[in-house]
XYZ file of N, CA, C and O in Angstrom:
840
model
N -11.204 -70.332 6.061
C -12.452 -69.724 6.512
C -13.074 -68.934 5.364
O -12.401 -68.221 4.653
N -14.412 -69.064 5.205
C -15.073 -68.361 4.117
C -16.215 -67.476 4.592
O -16.615 -66.570 3.884
N -16.790 -67.734 5.781
C -17.916 -66.932 6.252
C -17.456 -65.522 6.592
O -16.336 -65.294 7.040
N -18.348 -64.579 6.361
C -18.032 -63.174 6.609
C -18.170 -62.841 8.086
O -19.105 -63.287 8.757
N -17.261 -62.065 8.597
C -17.284 -61.585 9.973
C -17.831 -60.157 9.973
O -17.525 -59.352 9.092
N -18.688 -59.852 10.921
C -19.174 -58.491 11.118
C -18.585 -57.955 12.414
O -18.524 -58.681 13.416
N -18.160 -56.712 12.397
C -17.637 -56.107 13.615
C -18.373 -54.795 13.858
O -18.552 -53.982 12.951
N -18.841 -54.628 15.084
C -19.579 -53.433 15.485
C -18.666 -52.573 16.343
O -18.184 -53.011 17.387
N -18.420 -51.346 15.889
C -17.649 -50.380 16.676
C -18.633 -49.418 17.337
O -19.339 -48.675 16.654
N -18.689 -49.435 18.659
C -19.600 -48.548 19.404
C -18.812 -47.363 19.948
O -17.871 -47.525 20.737
N -19.221 -46.158 19.522
C -18.518 -44.929 19.895
C -19.200 -44.271 21.081
O -20.377 -43.915 21.030
N -18.447 -44.118 22.165
C -18.920 -43.430 23.372
C -17.860 -42.408 23.777
O -16.890 -42.742 24.452
N -18.020 -41.148 23.318
C -16.966 -40.147 23.530
C -16.621 -39.887 24.988
O -15.501 -39.465 25.300
N -17.571 -40.154 25.892
C -17.304 -39.920 27.311
C -16.529 -41.061 27.954
O -16.052 -40.937 29.095
N -16.384 -42.157 27.252
C -15.694 -43.327 27.804
C -14.196 -43.262 27.501
O -13.750 -42.527 26.629
N -13.425 -44.034 28.224
C -11.985 -44.120 27.998
C -11.576 -45.594 28.089
O -11.575 -46.170 29.177
N -11.280 -46.235 26.952
C -11.231 -45.702 25.583
C -12.618 -45.444 24.992
O -13.616 -45.960 25.498
N -12.653 -44.653 23.916
C -13.910 -44.168 23.373
C -14.632 -45.178 22.491
O -15.833 -45.038 22.262
N -13.935 -46.172 21.966
C -14.559 -47.124 21.057
C -14.388 -48.550 21.567
O -13.270 -48.971 21.886
N -15.497 -49.243 21.645
C -15.487 -50.673 21.993
C -16.000 -51.451 20.791
O -16.883 -50.981 20.073
N -15.450 -52.631 20.576
C -15.870 -53.405 19.418
C -16.347 -54.795 19.829
O -15.968 -55.325 20.875
N -17.190 -55.363 18.967
C -17.658 -56.736 19.142
C -17.709 -57.389 17.772
O -18.333 -56.862 16.847
N -17.047 -58.528 17.623
C -17.060 -59.272 16.376
C -18.141 -60.335 16.392
O -18.359 -60.991 17.414
N -18.828 -60.499 15.278
C -19.887 -61.496 15.147
C -19.638 -62.279 13.860
O -19.526 -61.667 12.794
N -19.500 -63.593 13.884
C -19.776 -64.497 15.015
C -18.571 -64.834 15.887
O -18.685 -65.666 16.784
N -17.423 -64.232 15.646
C -16.215 -64.631 16.371
C -16.324 -64.405 17.871
O -15.720 -65.128 18.661
N -17.094 -63.376 18.278
C -17.202 -63.056 19.700
C -16.038 -62.245 20.220
O -15.958 -61.962 21.427
N -15.118 -61.829 19.340
C -13.990 -61.002 19.775
C -14.486 -59.660 20.302
O -15.322 -59.012 19.669
N -13.977 -59.238 21.441
C -14.337 -57.940 22.009
C -13.077 -57.218 22.445
O -12.046 -57.848 22.725
N -13.180 -55.902 22.498
C -12.040 -55.104 22.911
C -12.344 -53.637 22.705
O -13.504 -53.241 22.545
N -11.295 -52.813 22.685
C -11.505 -51.378 22.595
C -10.288 -50.690 22.007
O -9.229 -51.302 21.810
N -10.465 -49.400 21.731
C -9.378 -48.578 21.221
C -9.702 -47.114 21.436
O -10.875 -46.737 21.551
N -8.682 -46.293 21.482
C -8.891 -44.863 21.716
C -9.613 -44.198 20.554
O -10.346 -43.227 20.737
N -9.413 -44.703 19.339
C -10.091 -44.177 18.162
C -10.361 -45.347 17.216
O -10.025 -46.497 17.520
N -10.982 -45.062 16.066
C -11.364 -46.133 15.162
C -10.147 -46.900 14.644
O -10.174 -48.127 14.536
N -9.065 -46.194 14.354
C -7.866 -46.860 13.871
C -7.297 -47.830 14.891
O -6.929 -48.966 14.552
N -7.244 -47.396 16.143
C -6.716 -48.258 17.202
C -7.641 -49.445 17.452
O -7.184 -50.582 17.681
N -8.958 -49.204 17.409
C -9.912 -50.292 17.617
C -9.821 -51.309 16.489
O -9.896 -52.517 16.721
N -9.654 -50.835 15.263
C -9.499 -51.745 14.120
C -8.275 -52.630 14.290
O -8.321 -53.838 14.062
N -7.179 -52.023 14.678
C -5.944 -52.776 14.846
C -6.091 -53.816 15.952
O -5.644 -54.967 15.820
N -6.729 -53.417 17.055
C -6.923 -54.344 18.165
C -7.826 -55.505 17.752
O -7.575 -56.666 18.090
N -8.863 -55.192 17.003
C -9.788 -56.233 16.547
C -9.095 -57.219 15.616
O -9.240 -58.441 15.766
N -8.349 -56.713 14.651
C -7.640 -57.599 13.719
C -6.651 -58.490 14.472
O -6.498 -59.676 14.157
N -5.996 -57.893 15.457
C -5.062 -58.687 16.247
C -5.765 -59.784 17.022
O -5.294 -60.926 17.091
N -6.928 -59.454 17.607
C -7.685 -60.437 18.376
C -8.203 -61.549 17.472
O -8.182 -62.732 17.831
N -8.658 -61.177 16.252
C -9.172 -62.162 15.313
C -8.052 -63.103 14.852
O -8.243 -64.322 14.754
N -6.889 -62.532 14.600
C -5.737 -63.336 14.178
C -5.345 -64.337 15.260
O -5.091 -65.514 14.982
N -5.334 -63.863 16.509
C -4.955 -64.737 17.622
C -5.995 -65.830 17.845
O -5.649 -66.992 18.087
N -7.270 -65.473 17.747
C -8.327 -66.452 18.016
C -8.314 -67.595 17.016
O -8.482 -68.757 17.390
N -8.118 -67.265 15.739
C -8.169 -68.291 14.710
C -6.803 -68.864 14.353
O -6.709 -69.830 13.589
N -5.748 -68.262 14.883
C -4.414 -68.760 14.590
C -4.049 -68.646 13.128
O -3.390 -69.528 12.577
N -4.489 -67.547 12.498
C -4.260 -67.346 11.076
C -3.407 -66.117 10.822
O -3.352 -65.198 11.649
N -2.767 -66.094 9.678
C -2.115 -64.879 9.220
C -3.198 -63.873 8.854
O -4.291 -64.243 8.422
N -2.901 -62.586 9.001
C -3.921 -61.576 8.714
C -4.424 -61.649 7.286
O -5.575 -61.298 6.996
N -3.594 -62.097 6.377
C -4.020 -62.210 4.981
C -5.023 -63.327 4.776
O -5.712 -63.371 3.750
N -5.141 -64.245 5.753
C -6.037 -65.388 5.618
C -7.330 -65.232 6.409
O -8.143 -66.160 6.461
N -7.526 -64.064 7.017
C -8.733 -63.840 7.803
C -9.959 -63.753 6.889
O -9.844 -63.427 5.709
N -11.150 -64.046 7.421
C -12.367 -63.969 6.597
C -12.672 -62.526 6.218
O -12.152 -61.590 6.839
N -13.508 -62.316 5.205
C -13.937 -60.946 4.873
C -14.613 -60.318 6.089
O -15.291 -61.014 6.859
N -14.429 -59.015 6.256
C -14.984 -58.324 7.415
C -15.854 -57.153 6.957
O -15.426 -56.333 6.141
N -17.089 -57.083 7.482
C -17.958 -55.929 7.284
C -17.927 -55.110 8.567
O -18.158 -55.635 9.659
N -17.648 -53.819 8.433
C -17.528 -52.939 9.596
C -18.774 -52.068 9.743
O -19.308 -51.551 8.765
N -19.215 -51.917 10.993
C -20.379 -51.096 11.299
C -20.027 -50.166 12.463
O -19.327 -50.573 13.396
N -20.518 -48.949 12.385
C -20.253 -47.965 13.440
C -21.570 -47.541 14.053
O -22.530 -47.237 13.331
N -21.630 -47.524 15.380
C -22.832 -47.041 16.035
C -22.484 -45.993 17.086
O -21.442 -46.057 17.738
N -23.388 -45.007 17.192
C -23.199 -43.897 18.116
C -24.575 -43.370 18.514
O -25.581 -43.654 17.852
N -24.631 -42.614 19.579
C -25.899 -42.044 20.042
C -26.202 -40.781 19.234
O -25.374 -39.875 19.134
N -27.406 -40.743 18.651
C -27.875 -39.574 17.910
C -29.243 -39.195 18.470
O -30.196 -39.972 18.361
N -29.311 -38.046 19.114
C -30.558 -37.577 19.740
C -31.196 -38.650 20.614
O -32.391 -38.943 20.525
N -30.362 -39.260 21.428
C -30.853 -40.232 22.397
C -31.037 -41.636 21.875
O -31.424 -42.526 22.643
N -30.769 -41.882 20.575
C -30.936 -43.211 19.993
C -29.584 -43.780 19.593
O -28.747 -43.060 19.036
N -29.384 -45.069 19.836
C -28.220 -45.732 19.273
C -28.505 -45.988 17.798
O -29.488 -46.649 17.457
N -27.659 -45.447 16.928
C -27.839 -45.574 15.481
C -26.615 -46.265 14.900
O -25.477 -45.882 15.180
N -26.858 -47.277 14.069
C -25.770 -48.043 13.451
C -25.875 -47.981 11.930
O -26.962 -48.086 11.371
N -24.740 -47.827 11.283
C -24.685 -47.895 9.833
C -23.371 -48.525 9.419
O -22.387 -48.484 10.177
N -23.355 -49.103 8.239
C -22.131 -49.715 7.751
C -21.102 -48.637 7.464
O -21.429 -47.581 6.894
N -19.866 -48.858 7.840
C -18.794 -47.889 7.622
C -18.645 -47.628 6.116
O -18.519 -48.574 5.327
N -18.697 -46.371 5.741
C -18.533 -45.985 4.345
C -19.816 -45.926 3.548
O -19.819 -45.433 2.413
N -20.931 -46.417 4.104
C -22.203 -46.408 3.377
C -22.820 -45.014 3.402
O -22.686 -44.275 4.383
N -23.488 -44.642 2.320
C -24.192 -43.368 2.224
C -25.664 -43.671 1.957
O -26.007 -44.285 0.953
N -26.534 -43.241 2.863
C -27.965 -43.492 2.730
C -28.699 -42.164 2.617
O -28.535 -41.283 3.459
N -29.525 -42.029 1.587
C -30.316 -40.824 1.385
C -31.798 -41.181 1.433
O -32.181 -42.346 1.269
N -32.650 -40.168 1.651
C -34.079 -40.435 1.645
C -34.522 -40.777 0.224
O -33.740 -40.669 -0.725
N -35.771 -41.174 0.047
C -36.204 -41.665 -1.261
C -36.197 -40.586 -2.339
O -36.145 -40.894 -3.525
N -36.225 -39.309 -1.941
C -36.169 -38.217 -2.922
C -34.746 -37.908 -3.338
O -34.517 -37.249 -4.351
N -33.781 -38.354 -2.537
C -32.385 -38.057 -2.816
C -31.955 -36.685 -2.349
O -30.814 -36.273 -2.560
N -32.857 -35.960 -1.677
C -32.562 -34.592 -1.270
C -31.927 -34.501 0.110
O -31.192 -33.558 0.411
N -32.222 -35.457 0.968
C -31.717 -35.430 2.335
C -30.920 -36.685 2.642
O -31.171 -37.745 2.068
N -29.965 -36.557 3.554
C -29.385 -37.756 4.123
C -30.494 -38.458 4.903
O -31.335 -37.806 5.539
N -30.516 -39.779 4.846
C -31.618 -40.510 5.465
C -31.694 -40.243 6.970
O -32.786 -40.192 7.540
N -30.554 -40.043 7.600
C -30.565 -39.753 9.034
C -31.326 -38.460 9.311
O -32.029 -38.345 10.323
N -31.213 -37.474 8.425
C -31.974 -36.238 8.583
C -33.472 -36.511 8.537
O -34.251 -35.935 9.306
N -33.878 -37.379 7.619
C -35.290 -37.742 7.528
C -35.755 -38.455 8.791
O -36.874 -38.239 9.274
N -34.900 -39.282 9.359
C -35.246 -39.984 10.590
C -35.434 -39.030 11.768
O -36.254 -39.276 12.652
N -34.671 -37.954 11.768
C -34.711 -37.012 12.887
C -35.743 -35.912 12.693
O -36.005 -35.133 13.617
N -36.331 -35.824 11.504
C -37.326 -34.790 11.220
C -38.624 -35.085 11.967
O -38.899 -36.231 12.336
N -39.477 -34.062 12.205
C -40.770 -34.316 12.841
C -41.694 -35.087 11.912
O -41.610 -34.965 10.692
N -42.581 -35.887 12.482
C -43.520 -36.651 11.673
C -44.067 -37.830 12.450
O -43.446 -38.295 13.415
N -45.224 -38.352 12.037
C -45.864 -39.444 12.747
C -45.052 -40.727 12.652
O -44.924 -41.476 13.619
N -44.493 -41.000 11.459
C -43.685 -42.218 11.298
C -42.490 -42.184 12.238
O -42.174 -43.180 12.910
N -41.824 -41.024 12.309
C -40.667 -40.893 13.195
C -41.076 -41.066 14.665
O -40.363 -41.693 15.456
N -42.249 -40.530 15.029
C -42.725 -40.675 16.403
C -43.002 -42.134 16.740
O -42.663 -42.611 17.835
N -43.620 -42.844 15.794
C -43.929 -44.256 16.031
C -42.641 -45.075 16.179
O -42.558 -45.965 17.034
N -41.654 -44.776 15.346
C -40.381 -45.492 15.416
C -39.705 -45.237 16.757
O -39.223 -46.173 17.418
N -39.677 -43.971 17.162
C -39.059 -43.634 18.457
C -39.794 -44.319 19.607
O -39.178 -44.759 20.581
N -41.107 -44.419 19.494
C -41.888 -45.059 20.551
C -41.492 -46.523 20.706
O -41.408 -47.038 21.827
N -41.234 -47.198 19.588
C -40.790 -48.583 19.658
C -39.434 -48.696 20.344
O -39.202 -49.598 21.147
N -38.522 -47.784 20.011
C -37.214 -47.792 20.659
C -37.346 -47.546 22.164
O -36.701 -48.215 22.975
N -38.202 -46.596 22.533
C -38.385 -46.268 23.950
C -39.041 -47.417 24.704
O -38.681 -47.711 25.848
N -40.002 -48.090 24.059
C -40.629 -49.231 24.708
C -39.628 -50.347 24.966
O -39.616 -50.960 26.037
N -38.788 -50.619 23.966
C -37.781 -51.665 24.137
C -36.790 -51.288 25.238
O -36.422 -52.133 26.076
N -36.366 -50.025 25.243
C -35.432 -49.572 26.283
C -36.087 -49.644 27.655
O -35.437 -49.976 28.655
N -37.385 -49.363 27.706
C -38.107 -49.413 28.971
C -38.203 -50.820 29.531
O -38.431 -50.997 30.729
N -38.036 -51.836 28.678
C -38.042 -53.229 29.142
C -36.645 -53.693 29.530
O -36.423 -54.883 29.762
N -35.703 -52.772 29.551
C -34.343 -53.138 29.935
C -33.479 -53.598 28.789
O -32.368 -54.096 29.010
N -33.965 -53.447 27.536
C -33.186 -53.840 26.372
C -32.270 -52.696 25.945
O -32.351 -51.585 26.467
N -31.416 -52.973 24.996
C -30.487 -51.981 24.460
C -30.711 -51.893 22.948
O -29.868 -52.320 22.163
N -31.863 -51.351 22.529
C -32.207 -51.369 21.102
C -31.307 -50.463 20.274
O -30.869 -49.403 20.734
N -31.027 -50.891 19.049
C -30.191 -50.121 18.129
C -30.955 -49.926 16.828
O -31.558 -50.864 16.296
N -30.949 -48.693 16.326
C -31.549 -48.380 15.039
C -30.513 -48.653 13.950
O -29.457 -48.018 13.920
N -30.803 -49.600 13.068
C -29.877 -49.992 12.013
C -30.378 -49.431 10.679
O -31.478 -49.768 10.232
N -29.588 -48.558 10.052
C -29.967 -47.938 8.789
C -29.509 -48.810 7.622
O -28.336 -49.188 7.546
N -30.446 -49.128 6.730
C -30.154 -49.969 5.577
C -30.880 -49.413 4.354
O -31.561 -48.398 4.436
N -30.754 -50.104 3.235
C -31.526 -49.796 2.036
C -32.639 -50.833 1.896
O -32.528 -51.947 2.422
N -33.700 -50.482 1.180
C -34.846 -51.386 1.051
C -34.478 -52.708 0.401
O -35.107 -53.734 0.658
N -33.443 -52.698 -0.446
C -33.043 -53.913 -1.164
C -32.113 -54.812 -0.367
O -31.831 -55.937 -0.791
N -31.623 -54.356 0.779
C -30.763 -55.204 1.601
C -31.554 -56.425 2.058
O -32.745 -56.351 2.326
N -30.894 -57.541 2.194
C -31.569 -58.724 2.716
C -31.632 -58.674 4.236
O -30.812 -58.005 4.890
N -32.600 -59.394 4.767
C -32.697 -59.497 6.220
C -31.464 -60.208 6.774
O -31.014 -59.923 7.884
N -30.893 -61.112 5.975
C -29.675 -61.794 6.398
C -28.549 -60.827 6.702
O -27.747 -61.057 7.611
N -28.461 -59.716 5.939
C -27.444 -58.701 6.183
C -27.582 -58.148 7.602
O -26.579 -57.878 8.278
N -28.814 -57.992 8.064
C -29.065 -57.477 9.420
C -28.825 -58.568 10.461
O -28.185 -58.322 11.492
N -29.313 -59.776 10.198
C -29.161 -60.858 11.172
C -27.699 -61.169 11.442
O -27.336 -61.565 12.559
N -26.851 -60.991 10.417
C -25.428 -61.262 10.596
C -24.764 -60.269 11.547
O -23.628 -60.480 11.969
N -25.471 -59.185 11.880
C -24.944 -58.194 12.820
C -25.512 -58.395 14.227
O -25.250 -57.585 15.120
N -26.297 -59.437 14.429
C -27.006 -59.621 15.692
C -26.466 -60.792 16.505
O -26.033 -61.805 15.947
N -26.546 -60.648 17.820
C -26.336 -61.754 18.738
C -27.716 -62.191 19.239
O -28.702 -61.464 19.059
N -27.837 -63.342 19.880
C -29.155 -63.805 20.335
C -29.871 -62.840 21.286
O -31.101 -62.855 21.351
N -29.146 -61.989 21.990
C -29.785 -61.088 22.957
C -30.114 -59.707 22.384
O -30.667 -58.864 23.088
N -29.796 -59.489 21.135
C -29.968 -58.155 20.545
C -31.412 -57.863 20.129
O -32.188 -58.769 19.809
N -31.711 -56.563 20.128
C -32.955 -56.044 19.564
C -32.580 -54.911 18.633
O -31.913 -53.962 19.041
N -32.977 -55.008 17.367
C -32.648 -53.960 16.409
C -33.917 -53.449 15.736
O -34.874 -54.197 15.523
N -33.917 -52.165 15.415
C -34.981 -51.554 14.631
C -34.379 -51.233 13.274
O -33.488 -50.394 13.175
N -34.836 -51.924 12.255
C -34.301 -51.749 10.906
C -35.092 -50.651 10.212
O -36.319 -50.717 10.148
N -34.392 -49.631 9.692
C -35.067 -48.513 9.026
C -34.456 -48.286 7.650
O -33.238 -48.376 7.481
N -35.313 -47.972 6.676
C -34.841 -47.780 5.300
C -35.700 -46.718 4.604
O -36.852 -46.484 5.000
N -35.177 -46.055 3.557
C -35.960 -45.072 2.805
C -37.090 -45.765 2.038
O -36.854 -46.757 1.354
N -38.296 -45.246 2.178
C -39.457 -45.839 1.523
C -40.218 -44.746 0.775
O -40.599 -43.735 1.369
N -40.454 -44.948 -0.507
C -41.108 -43.933 -1.332
C -42.558 -43.690 -0.926
O -43.092 -42.604 -1.144
N -43.206 -44.692 -0.339
C -44.625 -44.567 0.007
C -44.852 -43.955 1.377
O -45.773 -43.147 1.561
N -44.030 -44.349 2.352
C -44.253 -43.877 3.727
C -43.051 -43.110 4.278
O -42.964 -42.873 5.485
N -42.131 -42.709 3.410
C -40.915 -41.962 3.774
C -39.891 -42.844 4.483
O -38.743 -42.947 4.065
N -40.338 -43.482 5.569
C -39.444 -44.348 6.346
C -40.136 -45.675 6.594
O -41.209 -45.734 7.201
N -39.541 -46.749 6.104
C -40.043 -48.079 6.416
C -39.222 -48.655 7.554
O -38.024 -48.390 7.652
N -39.856 -49.423 8.428
C -39.095 -49.966 9.555
C -39.771 -51.208 10.137
O -40.959 -51.448 9.930
N -38.967 -51.978 10.841
C -39.449 -53.173 11.536
C -38.508 -53.473 12.686
O -37.314 -53.149 12.630
N -39.031 -54.088 13.720
C -38.232 -54.453 14.898
C -37.945 -55.951 14.847
O -38.848 -56.752 14.617
N -36.685 -56.304 15.047
C -36.291 -57.716 15.094
C -35.741 -58.033 16.483
O -34.772 -57.404 16.924
N -36.365 -58.973 17.152
C -35.905 -59.425 18.463
C -35.096 -60.705 18.294
O -35.530 -61.631 17.590
N -33.950 -60.766 18.944
C -33.178 -61.995 18.961
C -33.876 -63.039 19.813
O -34.753 -62.710 20.622
N -33.523 -64.311 19.684
C -34.205 -65.381 20.422
C -34.067 -65.269 21.935
O -34.908 -65.795 22.665
N -33.029 -64.584 22.410
C -32.826 -64.461 23.854
C -33.083 -63.045 24.360
O -32.810 -62.747 25.521
N -33.626 -62.171 23.511
C -33.920 -60.803 23.942
C -35.074 -60.824 24.936
O -36.083 -61.492 24.720
N -34.919 -60.086 26.019
C -35.964 -60.048 27.037
C -37.200 -59.331 26.489
O -37.139 -58.604 25.507
N -38.317 -59.530 27.161
C -39.518 -58.796 26.770
C -40.649 -59.720 26.389
O -40.665 -60.913 26.719
N -41.607 -59.153 25.687
C -42.824 -59.865 25.329
C -42.530 -61.164 24.576
O -41.668 -61.202 23.720
N -43.289 -62.176 24.913
C -43.147 -63.461 24.230
C -44.251 -63.692 23.207
O -44.283 -64.726 22.546
N -45.176 -62.711 23.077
C -46.279 -62.869 22.124
C -45.945 -62.274 20.765
O -46.799 -62.191 19.888
N -44.701 -61.856 20.564
C -44.280 -61.306 19.275
C -44.288 -62.428 18.244
O -43.814 -63.536 18.523
N -44.811 -62.171 17.040
C -44.844 -63.220 16.008
C -43.458 -63.783 15.723
O -42.461 -63.054 15.744
N -43.398 -65.077 15.449
C -42.139 -65.735 15.104
C -41.888 -65.615 13.606
O -42.804 -65.755 12.800
N -40.649 -65.356 13.253
C -40.277 -65.235 11.849
C -40.184 -66.612 11.201
O -40.015 -67.619 11.891
N -40.287 -66.681 9.878
C -40.115 -67.961 9.179
C -38.741 -68.549 9.482
O -37.772 -67.817 9.714
N -38.638 -69.858 9.436
C -37.361 -70.525 9.703
C -36.576 -70.743 8.418
O -37.046 -70.443 7.327
N -35.378 -71.291 8.592
C -34.541 -71.590 7.439
C -34.070 -70.325 6.733
O -33.916 -69.275 7.339
N -33.879 -70.435 5.438
C -33.341 -69.303 4.674
C -34.422 -68.363 4.165
O -34.107 -67.329 3.582
N -35.678 -68.709 4.366
C -36.760 -67.877 3.846
C -36.660 -66.447 4.361
O -36.793 -65.487 3.604
N -36.434 -66.281 5.661
C -36.325 -64.948 6.236
C -35.036 -64.271 5.802
O -35.034 -63.091 5.440
N -33.943 -64.997 5.807
C -32.653 -64.401 5.492
C -32.599 -63.873 4.061
O -31.944 -62.881 3.781
N -33.302 -64.535 3.150
C -33.298 -64.124 1.752
C -34.297 -63.008 1.452
O -34.270 -62.410 0.379
N -35.173 -62.731 2.378
C -36.181 -61.682 2.215
C -35.515 -60.305 2.250
O -34.531 -60.102 2.958
N -36.023 -59.351 1.477
C -35.492 -57.988 1.592
C -36.092 -57.320 2.825
O -37.150 -57.733 3.320
N -35.436 -56.277 3.319
C -35.967 -55.593 4.496
C -37.300 -54.918 4.176
O -38.152 -54.754 5.062
N -37.503 -54.541 2.920
C -38.795 -53.966 2.528
C -39.896 -55.016 2.657
O -40.988 -54.735 3.164
N -39.610 -56.235 2.217
C -40.586 -57.319 2.373
C -40.854 -57.596 3.847
O -41.996 -57.845 4.256
N -39.796 -57.556 4.644
C -39.948 -57.763 6.088
C -40.898 -56.737 6.683
O -41.798 -57.077 7.451
N -40.698 -55.461 6.335
C -41.528 -54.394 6.890
C -42.987 -54.545 6.488
O -43.895 -54.214 7.251
N -43.226 -55.053 5.273
C -44.603 -55.222 4.811
C -45.263 -56.454 5.426
O -46.493 -56.492 5.567
N -44.473 -57.432 5.827
C -45.042 -58.638 6.439
C -45.082 -58.579 7.958
O -46.034 -59.038 8.585
N -44.032 -57.985 8.562
C -43.933 -57.991 10.023
C -43.646 -56.610 10.609
O -43.500 -56.478 11.815
N -43.503 -55.603 9.772
C -43.091 -54.293 10.258
C -44.224 -53.307 10.383
O -45.402 -53.668 10.430
N -43.865 -52.011 10.403
C -44.833 -50.956 10.641
C -45.949 -50.951 9.606
O -47.106 -50.680 9.925
N -45.619 -51.237 8.344
C -46.623 -51.222 7.285
C -47.696 -52.276 7.538
O -48.870 -52.091 7.204
N -47.319 -53.381 8.161
C -48.262 -54.478 8.403
C -49.156 -54.222 9.605
O -50.129 -54.935 9.817
N -48.803 -53.233 10.424
C -49.569 -52.962 11.630
C -49.120 -53.774 12.829
O -49.670 -53.656 13.914
N -48.110 -54.608 12.663
C -47.551 -55.389 13.784
C -46.031 -55.291 13.690
O -45.377 -56.176 13.138
N -45.458 -54.209 14.193
C -44.068 -53.833 13.871
C -42.958 -54.584 14.592
O -41.942 -54.004 14.936
N -43.123 -55.878 14.824
C -42.045 -56.614 15.497
C -42.116 -58.083 15.134
O -43.189 -58.629 14.859
N -40.959 -58.719 15.145
C -40.871 -60.146 14.881
C -39.709 -60.704 15.697
O -38.725 -59.998 15.951
N -39.845 -61.951 16.125
C -38.766 -62.595 16.876
C -38.180 -63.725 16.030
O -38.926 -64.526 15.473
N -36.855 -63.763 15.954
C -36.204 -64.809 15.159
C -35.767 -65.954 16.062
O -35.465 -65.758 17.240
N -35.747 -67.147 15.499
C -35.284 -68.331 16.218
C -33.770 -68.427 16.166
O -33.124 -67.879 15.272
N -33.202 -69.153 17.111
C -31.755 -69.318 17.166
C -31.233 -69.958 15.885
O -30.155 -69.620 15.406
N -32.007 -70.885 15.320
C -31.582 -71.555 14.102
C -31.383 -70.561 12.964
O -30.397 -70.629 12.227
N -32.306 -69.621 12.819
C -32.229 -68.626 11.749
C -31.032 -67.718 11.970
O -30.308 -67.365 11.046
N -30.823 -67.320 13.229
C -29.728 -66.397 13.534
C -28.367 -67.044 13.320
O -27.397 -66.377 12.955
N -28.288 -68.346 13.503
C -26.996 -69.029 13.407
C -26.557 -69.290 11.976
O -25.384 -69.548 11.727
N -27.491 -69.228 11.041
C -27.138 -69.475 9.648
C -26.324 -68.314 9.117
O -26.631 -67.146 9.355
N -25.272 -68.603 8.377
C -24.419 -67.542 7.812
C -24.915 -67.172 6.436
O -25.329 -68.022 5.652
N -24.871 -65.862 6.121
C -25.274 -65.407 4.793
C -24.223 -65.782 3.768
O -23.055 -65.881 4.092
């Protein structure tokens, strides 16, 4: 196996166990009392599913998501994101007052109001859209946010092909064109900067591995 596996650890302190995980594209799901236990359970499930020794498993990218001021926020485990000035952690900039932050929150609230479970995914402007798509299932809705020197926070909404809601959202390019695009390019073509802050991806695009 050579394709990279992404695993999302969702932290819910009020739940028992507190962490639930989902592997993409393996589809492995499970839980653990803490991150260490969830990791062990996930590796065990992946080993059993593929019938491989743990040393032969595909590379794994880990992501952690938790509720921050009413929003589900996801970031890659171990990643450090700062605002474009380098003075603040990017999450602080996201939570600060401002029109951009209000507009972003409004998109999250609108998606939640349609019965979706939107997640704010923090990335860097140079990350490819493929990096984000590899963390998505067909029913997911994510709001990609990154530090932007011009508008402080750049962002765009990506709807999976099976995500409920409006069907008039522009369709993203097919093939590898979208996956190879940076998230900054995405935001300028389909995101907040463009004035139409959402795009829907086709199943074909989502199924391609980075």
